[in-house]
Coordinates of C-alpha atoms in Angstrom, one line a residue:
X1 CA 29.7 45.6 28.4
X2 CA 31.9 44.2 25.6
X3 CA 30.7 44.6 22.0
X4 CA 31.3 41.4 20.1
X5 CA 29.8 40.0 16.9
X6 CA 31.2 36.5 17.7
X7 CA 29.7 36.0 21.1
X8 CA 26.2 37.1 22.1
X9 CA 25.7 35.8 25.7
X10 CA 22.2 37.4 26.0
X11 CA 21.1 35.5 22.9
X12 CA 22.5 32.3 24.2
X13 CA 20.7 32.7 27.6
X14 CA 17.4 33.6 25.8
X15 CA 17.8 30.5 23.6
X16 CA 18.3 28.2 26.5
X17 CA 15.3 29.6 28.3
X18 CA 13.2 29.2 25.1
X19 CA 14.4 25.6 24.6
X20 CA 13.5 24.7 28.2
X21 CA 10.1 26.2 27.8
X22 CA 9.4 24.3 24.5
X23 CA 10.6 21.1 26.2
X24 CA 8.0 21.7 29.0
X25 CA 5.3 22.3 26.4
X26 CA 6.2 19.0 24.6
X27 CA 6.0 17.2 28.0
X28 CA 2.6 18.8 28.7
X29 CA 1.3 17.9 25.3
X30 CA 2.3 14.3 25.9
X31 CA 0.4 14.3 29.2
X32 CA -2.6 15.7 27.4
X33 CA -2.4 13.0 24.7
X34 CA -2.0 10.1 27.0
X35 CA -3.6 11.4 30.2
X36 CA -0.5 10.2 32.1
X37 CA 1.9 12.2 34.1
X38 CA 4.3 9.1 34.2
X39 CA 4.3 7.7 30.8
X40 CA 7.7 6.1 30.8
X41 CA 10.8 5.5 32.8
X42 CA 12.3 8.8 31.9
X43 CA 9.5 10.7 33.6
X44 CA 10.1 9.1 37.0
X45 CA 12.0 5.7 37.0
X46 CA 10.9 4.4 40.5
X47 CA 7.3 5.4 40.1
X48 CA 7.2 3.9 36.6
X49 CA 8.5 0.6 37.9
X50 CA 6.0 0.5 40.7
X51 CA 3.2 1.3 38.3
X52 CA 4.3 -1.5 35.9
X53 CA 4.1 -4.0 38.8
X54 CA 0.6 -2.7 39.7
X55 CA -0.5 -3.1 36.0
X56 CA 0.7 -6.7 36.2
X57 CA -1.3 -7.4 39.3
X58 CA -4.4 -5.8 37.8
X59 CA -4.0 -8.0 34.7
X60 CA -3.6 -11.1 36.9
X61 CA -6.6 -10.2 39.0
X62 CA -8.7 -9.9 35.8
X63 CA -7.6 -13.3 34.8
X64 CA -8.6 -14.7 38.2
X65 CA -12.0 -12.9 37.8
X66 CA -12.5 -14.7 34.4
X67 CA -11.7 -18.0 36.1
X68 CA -14.2 -17.4 38.9
X69 CA -16.8 -16.4 36.3
X70 CA -16.2 -19.7 34.5
X71 CA -16.5 -21.6 37.8
X72 CA -19.7 -19.8 38.6
X73 CA -21.1 -20.8 35.2
X74 CA -20.0 -24.4 35.6
X75 CA -21.6 -24.7 39.1
X76 CA -24.7 -22.9 37.9
X77 CA -25.1 -25.4 35.1
X78 CA -24.8 -28.3 37.6
X79 CA -27.1 -26.7 40.1
X80 CA -29.8 -26.1 37.4
X81 CA -29.6 -29.7 36.3
X82 CA -29.7 -31.0 39.9
X83 CA -32.9 -28.9 40.4
X84 CA -34.4 -30.5 37.4
X85 CA -33.5 -34.0 38.7
X86 CA -35.2 -33.1 42.0
X87 CA -38.3 -32.2 40.1
X88 CA -38.2 -35.5 38.2
X89 CA -37.8 -37.4 41.4
X90 CA -40.9 -35.7 42.8
X91 CA -42.9 -36.8 39.7
X92 CA -41.3 -40.3 39.9
X93 CA -42.4 -40.6 43.6
X94 CA -46.0 -40.1 42.5
X95 CA -45.7 -42.9 40.0
X96 CA -44.2 -45.2 42.6
X97 CA -46.9 -44.4 45.1
X98 CA -49.6 -45.1 42.4
X99 CA -48.0 -48.5 41.9
X100 CA -48.6 -49.3 45.5
X101 CA -52.3 -49.2 44.9
X102 CA -54.0 -52.4 43.8
X103 CA -56.0 -52.6 40.5
X104 CA -53.7 -50.3 38.5
X105 CA -51.7 -51.5 35.5
X106 CA -48.2 -51.6 37.0
X107 CA -46.7 -52.4 33.6
X108 CA -47.8 -49.0 32.3
X109 CA -46.6 -47.3 35.5
X110 CA -43.3 -49.1 35.2
X111 CA -42.9 -47.9 31.6
X112 CA -43.5 -44.3 32.7
X113 CA -41.0 -44.7 35.6
X114 CA -38.4 -46.1 33.2
X115 CA -38.8 -43.0 31.0
X116 CA -38.4 -40.8 34.0
X117 CA -35.2 -42.6 35.1
X118 CA -33.9 -42.3 31.5
X119 CA -34.7 -38.5 31.6
X120 CA -32.7 -38.2 34.8
X121 CA -29.8 -39.9 33.1
X122 CA -30.1 -37.5 30.1
X123 CA -30.1 -34.5 32.4
X124 CA -26.9 -35.7 34.1
X125 CA -25.1 -36.3 30.7
X126 CA -26.1 -32.8 29.4
X127 CA -25.1 -30.9 32.6
X128 CA -21.7 -30.2 31.0
X129 CA -20.1 -26.8 30.7
X130 CA -17.0 -26.6 28.5
X131 CA -16.1 -30.2 29.1
X132 CA -16.7 -30.1 32.9
X133 CA -19.6 -32.2 34.3
X134 CA -19.9 -31.8 38.1
X135 CA -22.8 -34.3 38.4
X136 CA -21.1 -37.3 36.9
X137 CA -18.2 -38.5 39.1
X138 CA -17.8 -41.5 36.8
X139 CA -17.0 -39.2 33.8
X140 CA -13.7 -38.0 32.5
X141 CA -13.4 -35.0 34.8
X142 CA -12.5 -35.1 38.5
X143 CA -14.0 -31.9 39.9
X144 CA -12.9 -28.3 39.2
X145 CA -10.1 -26.3 40.7
X146 CA -10.7 -22.5 40.4
X147 CA -7.8 -20.0 40.9
X148 CA -9.0 -17.6 43.6
X149 CA -6.1 -15.3 44.3
X150 CA -2.7 -14.0 43.1
X151 CA -0.9 -16.3 45.6
X152 CA -2.0 -19.3 43.5
X153 CA -4.6 -20.4 46.1
X154 CA -7.5 -22.4 44.5
X155 CA -11.1 -23.3 45.4
X156 CA -11.6 -27.0 44.8
X157 CA -15.1 -28.0 43.7
X158 CA -15.7 -31.8 44.1
X159 CA -17.7 -33.6 41.5
X160 CA -21.0 -35.1 42.7
X161 CA -22.7 -38.4 41.8
X162 CA -26.2 -37.6 40.5
X163 CA -26.2 -40.5 38.1
X164 CA -29.1 -43.0 38.3
X165 CA -26.6 -45.5 39.8
X166 CA -25.4 -42.9 42.3
X167 CA -28.9 -42.0 43.3
X168 CA -29.8 -45.7 43.7
X169 CA -32.6 -45.7 41.1
X170 CA -31.0 -47.5 38.2
X171 CA -33.2 -50.4 37.2
X172 CA -36.0 -49.1 39.5
X173 CA -38.6 -51.9 39.8
X174 CA -42.0 -50.8 41.0
X175 CA -43.1 -54.5 41.5
X176 CA -39.8 -55.9 42.9
X177 CA -39.5 -57.6 46.3
X178 CA -36.9 -58.2 48.9
X179 CA -36.3 -60.7 51.7
X180 CA -36.0 -59.6 55.3
X181 CA -34.0 -61.6 58.0
X182 CA -34.9 -60.6 61.5
X183 CA -32.7 -61.6 64.4
X184 CA -33.4 -61.8 68.2
X185 CA -31.3 -62.1 71.3
X186 CA -31.1 -65.9 70.7
X187 CA -29.2 -65.3 67.4
X188 CA -26.0 -67.3 67.9
X189 CA -24.4 -68.4 64.6
X190 CA -21.8 -71.1 64.7
X191 CA -19.0 -72.5 62.5
X192 CA -20.3 -73.7 59.0
X193 CA -23.8 -72.2 59.4
X194 CA -25.1 -71.0 56.1
X195 CA -27.4 -68.4 54.6
X196 CA -28.7 -69.5 51.2
X197 CA -30.2 -67.2 48.6
X198 CA -32.0 -68.6 45.6
X199 CA -32.7 -66.2 42.8
X200 CA -36.0 -66.9 40.9
X201 CA -37.4 -65.6 37.7
X202 CA -40.9 -64.2 37.1
X203 CA -42.4 -67.7 36.9
X204 CA -40.8 -68.5 40.3
X205 CA -38.3 -70.9 38.6
X206 CA -34.9 -71.1 40.3
X207 CA -32.2 -69.3 38.3
X208 CA -29.1 -69.6 40.6
X209 CA -28.2 -70.3 44.2
X210 CA -25.7 -68.5 46.4
X211 CA -24.6 -70.1 49.7
X212 CA -22.8 -67.9 52.2
X213 CA -21.0 -70.1 54.8
X214 CA -19.6 -68.7 58.1
X215 CA -16.1 -69.9 58.8
X216 CA -13.7 -69.0 61.5
X217 CA -11.2 -71.9 61.6
X218 CA -9.7 -71.5 58.2
X219 CA -10.6 -75.0 57.2
X220 CA -12.3 -76.0 53.9
X221 CA -16.0 -75.0 53.5
X222 CA -18.5 -77.8 54.1
X223 CA -20.9 -76.5 51.3
X224 CA -20.3 -77.9 47.9
X225 CA -20.4 -75.6 44.8
X226 CA -21.9 -76.7 41.5
X227 CA -21.4 -73.9 39.1
X228 CA -21.9 -76.1 36.0
X229 CA -25.4 -77.2 37.0
X230 CA -28.5 -75.9 35.2
X231 CA -29.2 -74.0 38.3
X232 CA -25.6 -73.1 39.3
X233 CA -24.7 -73.2 43.0
X234 CA -22.1 -70.7 44.2
X235 CA -20.4 -70.9 47.6
X236 CA -19.0 -67.8 49.3
X237 CA -16.9 -67.8 52.5
X238 CA -17.7 -65.3 55.3
X239 CA -14.7 -65.0 57.6
X240 CA -15.7 -64.4 61.2
X241 CA -14.2 -64.7 64.6
X242 CA -15.9 -67.2 66.8
X243 CA -13.5 -66.9 69.8
X244 CA -15.4 -67.0 73.0
X245 CA -15.9 -63.7 74.8
X246 CA -13.6 -61.7 72.4
X247 CA -14.9 -62.8 69.0
X248 CA -17.4 -61.1 66.7
X249 CA -20.8 -60.2 68.1
X250 CA -23.9 -61.3 66.3
X251 CA -24.3 -57.8 64.9
X252 CA -20.7 -57.8 63.7
X253 CA -21.3 -61.2 62.0
X254 CA -24.3 -59.7 60.2
X255 CA -22.1 -56.8 59.0
X256 CA -19.5 -59.1 57.6
X257 CA -22.2 -61.3 56.0
X258 CA -23.7 -58.2 54.4
X259 CA -20.3 -57.1 53.0
X260 CA -19.8 -60.5 51.3
X261 CA -23.4 -60.4 49.9
X262 CA -22.8 -56.9 48.5
X263 CA -19.6 -58.1 46.8
X264 CA -21.7 -60.7 45.0
X265 CA -24.1 -58.0 43.7
X266 CA -26.9 -58.2 46.2
X267 CA -28.3 -55.0 47.8
X268 CA -28.2 -55.4 51.6
X269 CA -29.6 -52.8 54.0
X270 CA -29.1 -53.3 57.7
X271 CA -31.9 -51.7 59.7
X272 CA -31.8 -50.0 63.1
X273 CA -33.6 -52.9 64.8
X274 CA -30.9 -55.4 63.7
X275 CA -32.8 -56.9 60.8
X276 CA -31.4 -56.8 57.3
X277 CA -33.1 -56.6 53.9
X278 CA -31.7 -58.4 50.8
X279 CA -32.7 -57.6 47.3
X280 CA -31.3 -58.2 43.8
X281 CA -32.7 -55.7 41.3
X282 CA -36.3 -56.6 42.1
X283 CA -35.9 -60.3 41.4
X284 CA -37.8 -62.8 43.5
X285 CA -35.6 -64.3 46.3
X286 CA -35.9 -67.4 48.4
X287 CA -33.8 -67.3 51.5
X288 CA -32.9 -69.9 54.1
X289 CA -30.5 -70.4 56.9
X290 CA -29.0 -73.2 59.1
X291 CA -28.6 -70.9 62.1
X292 CA -30.4 -72.9 64.9
X293 CA -32.2 -70.1 66.6
X294 CA -32.8 -66.3 66.7
X295 CA -33.7 -65.8 63.0
X296 CA -37.0 -65.1 61.2
X297 CA -37.1 -64.9 57.4
X298 CA -39.8 -63.1 55.5
X299 CA -39.7 -63.2 51.8
X300 CA -41.8 -61.4 49.1
X301 CA -41.8 -58.2 51.1
X302 CA -43.3 -55.1 49.4
X303 CA -41.0 -53.4 46.9
X304 CA -38.4 -51.0 48.0
X305 CA -39.0 -48.5 45.2
X306 CA -40.6 -45.9 47.4
X307 CA -37.7 -46.1 49.9
X308 CA -35.3 -45.9 47.0
X309 CA -36.9 -42.7 45.8
X310 CA -36.8 -41.2 49.3
X311 CA -33.1 -42.0 49.5
X312 CA -32.6 -40.5 46.0
X313 CA -34.3 -37.3 47.0
X314 CA -32.2 -37.1 50.1
X315 CA -29.1 -37.6 48.0
X316 CA -30.0 -34.9 45.4
X317 CA -30.9 -32.6 48.2
X318 CA -27.4 -33.0 49.6
X319 CA -25.9 -32.4 46.2
X320 CA -27.9 -29.2 45.7
X321 CA -26.8 -28.0 49.1
X322 CA -23.2 -28.7 48.3
X323 CA -23.4 -27.0 44.9
X324 CA -25.3 -24.0 46.3
X325 CA -22.5 -23.6 48.9
X326 CA -19.9 -23.6 46.1
X327 CA -21.9 -21.1 44.1
X328 CA -22.0 -18.7 47.1
X329 CA -18.3 -19.0 47.7
X330 CA -17.5 -18.3 44.1
X331 CA -19.8 -15.3 44.1
X332 CA -18.2 -13.9 47.2
X333 CA -14.7 -14.5 45.9
X334 CA -15.6 -12.8 42.6
X335 CA -16.9 -9.7 44.4
X336 CA -13.8 -9.5 46.5
X337 CA -11.6 -9.9 43.5
X338 CA -13.5 -7.1 41.7
X339 CA -13.0 -4.8 44.8
X340 CA -9.2 -5.6 44.8
X341 CA -9.0 -4.8 41.1
X342 CA -10.8 -1.5 41.5
X343 CA -8.6 -0.4 44.4
X344 CA -5.5 -1.3 42.5
X345 CA -6.7 0.7 39.5
X346 CA -7.5 3.6 41.8
X347 CA -4.0 3.5 43.3
X348 CA -2.4 3.3 39.8
X349 CA -4.4 6.3 38.8
X350 CA -3.1 8.3 41.7
X351 CA 0.5 7.4 40.8
X352 CA 0.5 8.0 37.0
X353 CA -2.6 9.8 35.9
X354 CA -2.3 13.5 35.0
X355 CA -4.4 16.2 36.6
X356 CA -5.7 17.7 33.4
X357 CA -6.9 20.9 35.1
X358 CA -3.4 21.5 36.4
X359 CA -1.9 20.5 33.1
X360 CA -4.2 23.0 31.3
X361 CA -3.0 25.8 33.6
X362 CA 0.6 24.8 33.0
X363 CA 0.1 24.8 29.3
X364 CA -1.2 28.3 29.2
X365 CA 1.7 29.4 31.4
X366 CA 4.3 27.8 29.3
X367 CA 2.8 29.1 26.1
X368 CA 3.1 32.6 27.5
X369 CA 6.6 31.9 28.5
X370 CA 7.3 30.7 25.0
X371 CA 6.1 34.0 23.4
X372 CA 8.1 36.0 25.9
X373 CA 11.2 33.8 25.2
X374 CA 10.8 34.4 21.4
X375 CA 10.6 38.2 22.1
X376 CA 13.6 38.1 24.4
X377 CA 15.6 36.2 21.8
X378 CA 14.7 38.7 19.1
X379 CA 15.9 41.5 21.3
X380 CA 19.1 39.8 22.1
X381 CA 19.8 39.1 18.4
X382 CA 19.1 42.7 17.6
X383 CA 21.8 43.9 20.0
X384 CA 24.6 42.9 17.7
X385 CA 23.2 45.2 15.0
X386 CA 24.0 48.2 17.3
X387 CA 27.7 47.6 16.7
X388 CA 27.3 48.9 13.1
X389 CA 26.7 52.4 14.5
X390 CA 30.2 52.6 15.8
X391 CA 31.5 52.5 12.2
X392 CA 29.4 55.2 10.6

């Protein structure tokens, strides 16, 4: 072995070993502080890149989860309001049924019914969550699109129409009447036949007249309008096909007549037996026709309020079913999203989390190595002192 004071290879080897040990201790301490075995790209570049992608997916899924929670809250608000509307309609049905009984003050019942209808309108207007109202399809919102996945897929929630107009109870009249036109097999309308509706006020005085004239030849109508009269007369064309054998059937003509009447603001209901009912917000109507045969006209029929309430309850039931379905879908998607998030976090933990039990054992081992390394370096440094003995 060469004796040199300039080069001490044993000391250099001991120093390298000690430096490596101290670097390991620094790395272990970083793992203990962060709980991560892969804390940066220098630890394991490929694993770190994969973990960053997984962190991004987890963050996105949490954002999706927040959107689903918002959707659930919005639908929940609408469903609660729809349930309240259903309860109000049940109470309103009782008032309408009471009005059918003779001897009761219908004016008082009408006032109570008006308040209930107003309450329903108030429920609809207040069923708004963060600017979204799923019960008023005439409002400023057009449904709700909820992000349901990382691919950008959405769950579209359509707005419903639970307004008093949509339910058909706006202006509900407990004493109103309607006219019914019944048809038979002899019903065979011809060119220029007319159906005349005269609207009357509470004192049975004529207010205005509407003439609906059937025409199939494209010629001028035979009925004369007089819109400037004290009781104005309005004439409306009903275009039909009178071609023999291939033209419109009697039922088809009734359908076209009903469409034109609805355009003029009348409520027309075609019944299964072929008859059709005409009303105009509860006002008294006088109806006549020039069809030669096959028609029977009955005016001052009992009010349609009870039927309107039944139809409204059917409509709100459909709305509640639809909203309940949306709520279930959102809940299911939220649960699935939470499962995906949990699994991604578990996978990320497997990739980057440190096993602290293993880290603790390594720390003790490296600390022992550090002490031995210091002792070895001390011995190596002392070796050069032995050279002095050669010169005594």
